[in-house]
mmCIF file of C-alpha atoms in Angstrom:
data_model
loop_
_atom_site.group_PDB
_atom_site.id
_atom_site.type_symbol
_atom_site.label_atom_id
_atom_site.label_comp_id
_atom_site.label_asym_id
_atom_site.label_seq_id
_atom_site.Cartn_x
_atom_site.Cartn_y
_atom_site.Cartn_z
ATOM 1 C CA MET A 196 -52.657 34.808 73.412
ATOM 2 C CA SER A 197 -53.065 33.842 69.866
ATOM 3 C CA ASN A 198 -55.325 33.445 67.764
ATOM 4 C CA ASN A 199 -53.920 29.902 67.234
ATOM 5 C CA GLN A 200 -57.402 28.159 68.652
ATOM 6 C CA ASN A 201 -55.076 24.064 68.827
ATOM 7 C CA GLU A 202 -53.004 25.890 71.366
ATOM 8 C CA THR A 203 -52.711 24.660 74.645
ATOM 9 C CA PRO A 204 -53.995 26.258 78.274
ATOM 10 C CA LEU A 205 -51.089 28.948 78.663
ATOM 11 C CA ASP A 206 -48.740 27.646 81.226
ATOM 12 C CA PRO A 207 -46.205 30.931 82.865
ATOM 13 C CA GLU A 208 -43.802 28.502 83.334
ATOM 14 C CA SER A 209 -43.680 27.950 79.732
ATOM 15 C CA ILE A 210 -42.549 31.487 78.282
ATOM 16 C CA PRO A 211 -40.220 33.407 80.108
ATOM 17 C CA PRO A 212 -39.870 36.893 79.881
ATOM 18 C CA GLU A 213 -36.496 37.537 78.970
ATOM 19 C CA ALA A 214 -36.844 34.877 76.135
ATOM 20 C CA LEU A 215 -37.157 37.808 73.366
ATOM 21 C CA ASP A 216 -33.777 39.189 73.142
ATOM 22 C CA PRO A 217 -33.729 43.049 73.502
ATOM 23 C CA ALA A 218 -34.116 43.740 70.012
ATOM 24 C CA THR A 219 -37.052 42.233 69.628
ATOM 25 C CA TYR A 220 -38.487 43.098 72.741
ATOM 26 C CA HIS A 221 -37.456 47.004 72.312
ATOM 27 C CA ARG A 222 -39.366 47.195 69.179
ATOM 28 C CA VAL A 223 -42.870 44.607 69.891
ATOM 29 C CA VAL A 224 -43.151 44.208 73.316
ATOM 30 C CA GLY A 225 -41.362 47.074 75.772
ATOM 31 C CA PRO A 226 -43.229 50.304 74.269
ATOM 32 C CA ALA A 227 -47.018 48.810 74.375
ATOM 33 C CA LEU A 228 -45.962 47.741 77.156
ATOM 34 C CA GLN A 229 -44.851 51.239 78.689
ATOM 35 C CA ALA A 230 -48.162 53.125 77.158
ATOM 36 C CA ALA A 231 -50.200 50.815 78.896
ATOM 37 C CA ALA A 232 -49.154 50.645 82.509
ATOM 38 C CA GLU A 233 -49.185 55.091 82.577
ATOM 39 C CA THR A 234 -52.405 54.348 80.618
ATOM 40 C CA ALA A 235 -53.064 52.395 83.870
ATOM 41 C CA ALA A 236 -52.167 54.522 85.930
ATOM 42 C CA LYS A 237 -54.160 57.819 84.587
ATOM 43 C CA ARG A 238 -56.875 55.796 84.633
ATOM 44 C CA GLY A 239 -56.262 55.256 88.690
ATOM 45 C CA HIS A 240 -55.381 52.038 89.026
ATOM 46 C CA LYS A 241 -51.240 51.610 90.774
ATOM 47 C CA TYR A 242 -50.258 48.141 89.152
ATOM 48 C CA LEU A 243 -51.424 47.777 84.956
ATOM 49 C CA PHE A 244 -52.669 44.279 86.534
ATOM 50 C CA ASP A 245 -55.482 45.428 87.968
ATOM 51 C CA ASP A 246 -56.825 47.295 84.886
ATOM 52 C CA MET A 247 -58.509 45.083 82.509
ATOM 53 C CA PRO A 248 -59.076 46.896 79.265
ATOM 54 C CA ALA A 249 -55.691 48.539 79.443
ATOM 55 C CA MET A 250 -54.265 43.677 80.196
ATOM 56 C CA LEU A 251 -56.861 43.827 77.020
ATOM 57 C CA ALA A 252 -54.761 46.289 75.107
ATOM 58 C CA LEU A 253 -51.440 45.533 75.339
ATOM 59 C CA VAL A 254 -52.626 42.301 74.155
ATOM 60 C CA ASP A 255 -53.655 43.965 71.137
ATOM 61 C CA MET A 256 -50.851 46.219 70.467
ATOM 62 C CA VAL A 257 -48.427 43.501 71.761
ATOM 63 C CA THR A 258 -50.010 40.963 69.012
ATOM 64 C CA ARG A 259 -50.038 43.725 66.649
ATOM 65 C CA LEU A 260 -46.916 44.744 66.672
ATOM 66 C CA ALA A 261 -45.630 41.356 66.481
ATOM 67 C CA ASN A 262 -47.330 40.855 63.702
ATOM 68 C CA LEU A 263 -46.294 43.627 62.108
ATOM 69 C CA TYR A 264 -42.395 42.837 63.077
ATOM 70 C CA ARG A 265 -43.460 38.935 61.426
ATOM 71 C CA GLU A 266 -44.881 41.066 58.206
ATOM 72 C CA HIS A 267 -41.313 43.337 57.719
ATOM 73 C CA HIS A 268 -38.635 41.170 59.233
ATOM 74 C CA PRO A 269 -39.550 37.947 58.061
ATOM 75 C CA GLU A 270 -36.741 36.589 57.812
ATOM 76 C CA ALA A 271 -35.431 37.431 61.891
ATOM 77 C CA ALA A 272 -38.570 36.357 63.025
ATOM 78 C CA THR A 273 -38.323 32.754 61.316
ATOM 79 C CA ASP A 274 -35.288 32.269 63.948
ATOM 80 C CA LYS A 275 -38.179 33.056 67.032
ATOM 81 C CA ALA A 276 -40.869 32.763 65.666
ATOM 82 C CA ASP A 277 -42.523 30.650 68.643
ATOM 83 C CA LEU A 278 -41.647 33.821 70.574
ATOM 84 C CA ILE A 279 -42.781 36.073 68.598
ATOM 85 C CA ASP A 280 -46.372 34.626 68.384
ATOM 86 C CA ARG A 281 -46.253 34.137 71.859
ATOM 87 C CA ALA A 282 -44.758 37.618 73.001
ATOM 88 C CA ALA A 283 -48.551 39.057 74.571
ATOM 89 C CA THR A 284 -48.262 36.395 76.948
ATOM 90 C CA ALA A 285 -44.903 36.567 77.428
ATOM 91 C CA ALA A 286 -45.772 40.276 78.250
ATOM 92 C CA CYS A 287 -49.084 40.110 80.485
ATOM 93 C CA VAL A 288 -46.840 37.201 83.131
ATOM 94 C CA MET A 289 -44.195 39.935 83.177
ATOM 95 C CA VAL A 290 -46.988 42.240 84.457
ATOM 96 C CA PHE A 291 -48.363 39.581 86.550
ATOM 97 C CA GLN A 292 -45.006 38.290 88.111
ATOM 98 C CA GLU A 293 -44.185 42.172 88.442
ATOM 99 C CA ALA A 294 -47.284 42.040 90.967
ATOM 100 C CA GLU A 295 -45.936 39.348 92.445
ATOM 101 C CA LEU A 296 -49.220 37.101 92.013
ATOM 102 C CA PRO A 297 -48.598 33.131 91.958
ATOM 103 C CA ALA A 298 -48.492 30.971 89.525
ATOM 104 C CA ASP A 299 -51.233 29.666 89.706
ATOM 105 C CA ALA A 300 -53.066 32.843 89.870
ATOM 106 C CA ILE A 301 -51.051 34.087 86.705
ATOM 107 C CA GLY A 302 -51.912 30.759 84.903
ATOM 108 C CA GLN A 303 -55.899 31.790 85.607
ATOM 109 C CA CYS A 304 -55.260 35.491 84.881
ATOM 110 C CA LEU A 305 -54.227 34.075 81.715
ATOM 111 C CA ALA A 306 -56.810 32.133 80.578
ATOM 112 C CA ALA A 307 -59.555 35.340 81.804
ATOM 113 C CA LEU A 308 -57.318 37.797 79.361
ATOM 114 C CA GLU A 309 -57.122 34.986 76.662
ATOM 115 C CA THR A 310 -61.123 33.920 77.029
ATOM 116 C CA ALA A 311 -61.713 38.330 77.366
ATOM 117 C CA TYR A 312 -59.494 38.661 74.474
ATOM 118 C CA ASN A 313 -60.344 36.279 71.665
ATOM 119 C CA GLN A 314 -64.689 37.470 72.955
ATOM 120 C CA ILE A 315 -63.426 41.532 72.173
ATOM 121 C CA ASN A 316 -61.502 40.426 69.384
ATOM 122 C CA GLU A 317 -64.453 38.092 67.481
ATOM 123 C CA GLN A 318 -66.563 41.321 67.579
ATOM 124 C CA ALA A 319 -64.420 44.068 66.350
ATOM 125 C CA VAL A 320 -64.592 45.856 69.539
ATOM 126 C CA LEU A 321 -60.488 47.069 69.276
ATOM 127 C CA ASP A 322 -60.199 48.503 65.854
ATOM 128 C CA PRO A 323 -60.081 51.567 66.969
ATOM 129 C CA GLY A 324 -56.538 51.226 67.437
ATOM 130 C CA VAL A 325 -55.342 49.804 64.793
ATOM 131 C CA ARG A 326 -54.151 53.172 63.099
ATOM 132 C CA TYR A 327 -52.092 54.133 65.838
ATOM 133 C CA VAL A 328 -50.699 50.641 66.735
ATOM 134 C CA ALA A 329 -49.408 50.763 62.326
ATOM 135 C CA MET A 330 -47.999 54.500 62.716
ATOM 136 C CA ALA A 331 -46.601 53.535 66.158
ATOM 137 C CA TRP A 332 -44.969 50.769 64.007
ATOM 138 C CA SER A 333 -43.457 53.358 61.216
ATOM 139 C CA HIS A 334 -42.396 55.243 64.028
ATOM 140 C CA LEU A 335 -40.892 52.002 66.142
ATOM 141 C CA ASP A 336 -39.688 51.344 62.603
ATOM 142 C CA ASP A 337 -37.344 55.403 61.890
ATOM 143 C CA ASN A 338 -36.091 54.916 65.669
ATOM 144 C CA GLU A 339 -38.772 57.790 66.703
ATOM 145 C CA ARG A 340 -39.374 56.980 70.189
ATOM 146 C CA LYS A 341 -41.247 59.030 71.548
ATOM 147 C CA ASP A 342 -43.446 59.754 68.189
ATOM 148 C CA ALA A 343 -43.870 56.058 68.711
ATOM 149 C CA HIS A 344 -45.197 56.065 72.185
ATOM 150 C CA HIS A 345 -47.593 58.939 71.926
ATOM 151 C CA CYS A 346 -49.684 56.284 69.101
ATOM 152 C CA LEU A 347 -49.289 53.450 71.467
ATOM 153 C CA THR A 348 -51.145 55.498 74.445
ATOM 154 C CA GLN A 349 -53.258 57.301 71.428
ATOM 155 C CA ALA A 350 -54.432 53.299 70.429
ATOM 156 C CA CYS A 351 -54.304 51.842 74.548
ATOM 157 C CA GLU A 352 -56.559 55.219 75.057
ATOM 158 C CA HIS A 353 -59.285 54.660 71.839
ATOM 159 C CA MET A 354 -59.600 50.891 73.180
ATOM 160 C CA ILE A 355 -59.831 51.198 76.577
ATOM 161 C CA ALA A 356 -62.758 53.179 75.525
ATOM 162 C CA ALA A 357 -64.510 50.894 73.109
ATOM 163 C CA ILE A 358 -64.359 48.270 76.245
ATOM 164 C CA GLU A 359 -66.171 50.176 78.177
ATOM 165 C CA THR A 360 -68.641 51.397 75.924
ATOM 166 C CA TRP A 361 -68.400 47.435 74.477
ATOM 167 C CA GLN A 362 -68.742 46.737 78.318
ATOM 168 C CA SER A 363 -71.910 49.273 78.428
ATOM 169 C CA LYS A 364 -73.857 48.135 76.026
ATOM 170 C CA SER A 365 -73.173 44.352 76.827
ATOM 171 C CA HIS A 366 -74.711 44.734 80.003
#
């Protein structure tokens, strides 16, 4: 789920979730995935995939963490640039596979998420969570995972609130 407008349609089979090396996964995907899943659970969703605002927050958090990774570790990011660019999509694929959705349903869900994400991103709906993701990155860089988790949870909660406010105003 990148901002690249020339991208081909998302194919869940093209992005194996295990494609990112463990160090990158634990910095870019894992912490955001944990925060989003826990936040969705607190909101009464047994599975993350059925909480659209939490999924959108996940996409944004992973996208921002991937961008920060690329910015702060350009030498490492060059080797795996394509995988880092697709980290948010890979995270979503993992969520959908965990829910045992068939591949065609995963493709449809990815397309719907991408459309929704582009729409809310264009309107800066998720901006309230940006500073928390940046703080989380600093904590992850210092290997302070508990503090990073707290910041990502805050980011997720702020983004979800912003999405729900935006939804109520646009309907």
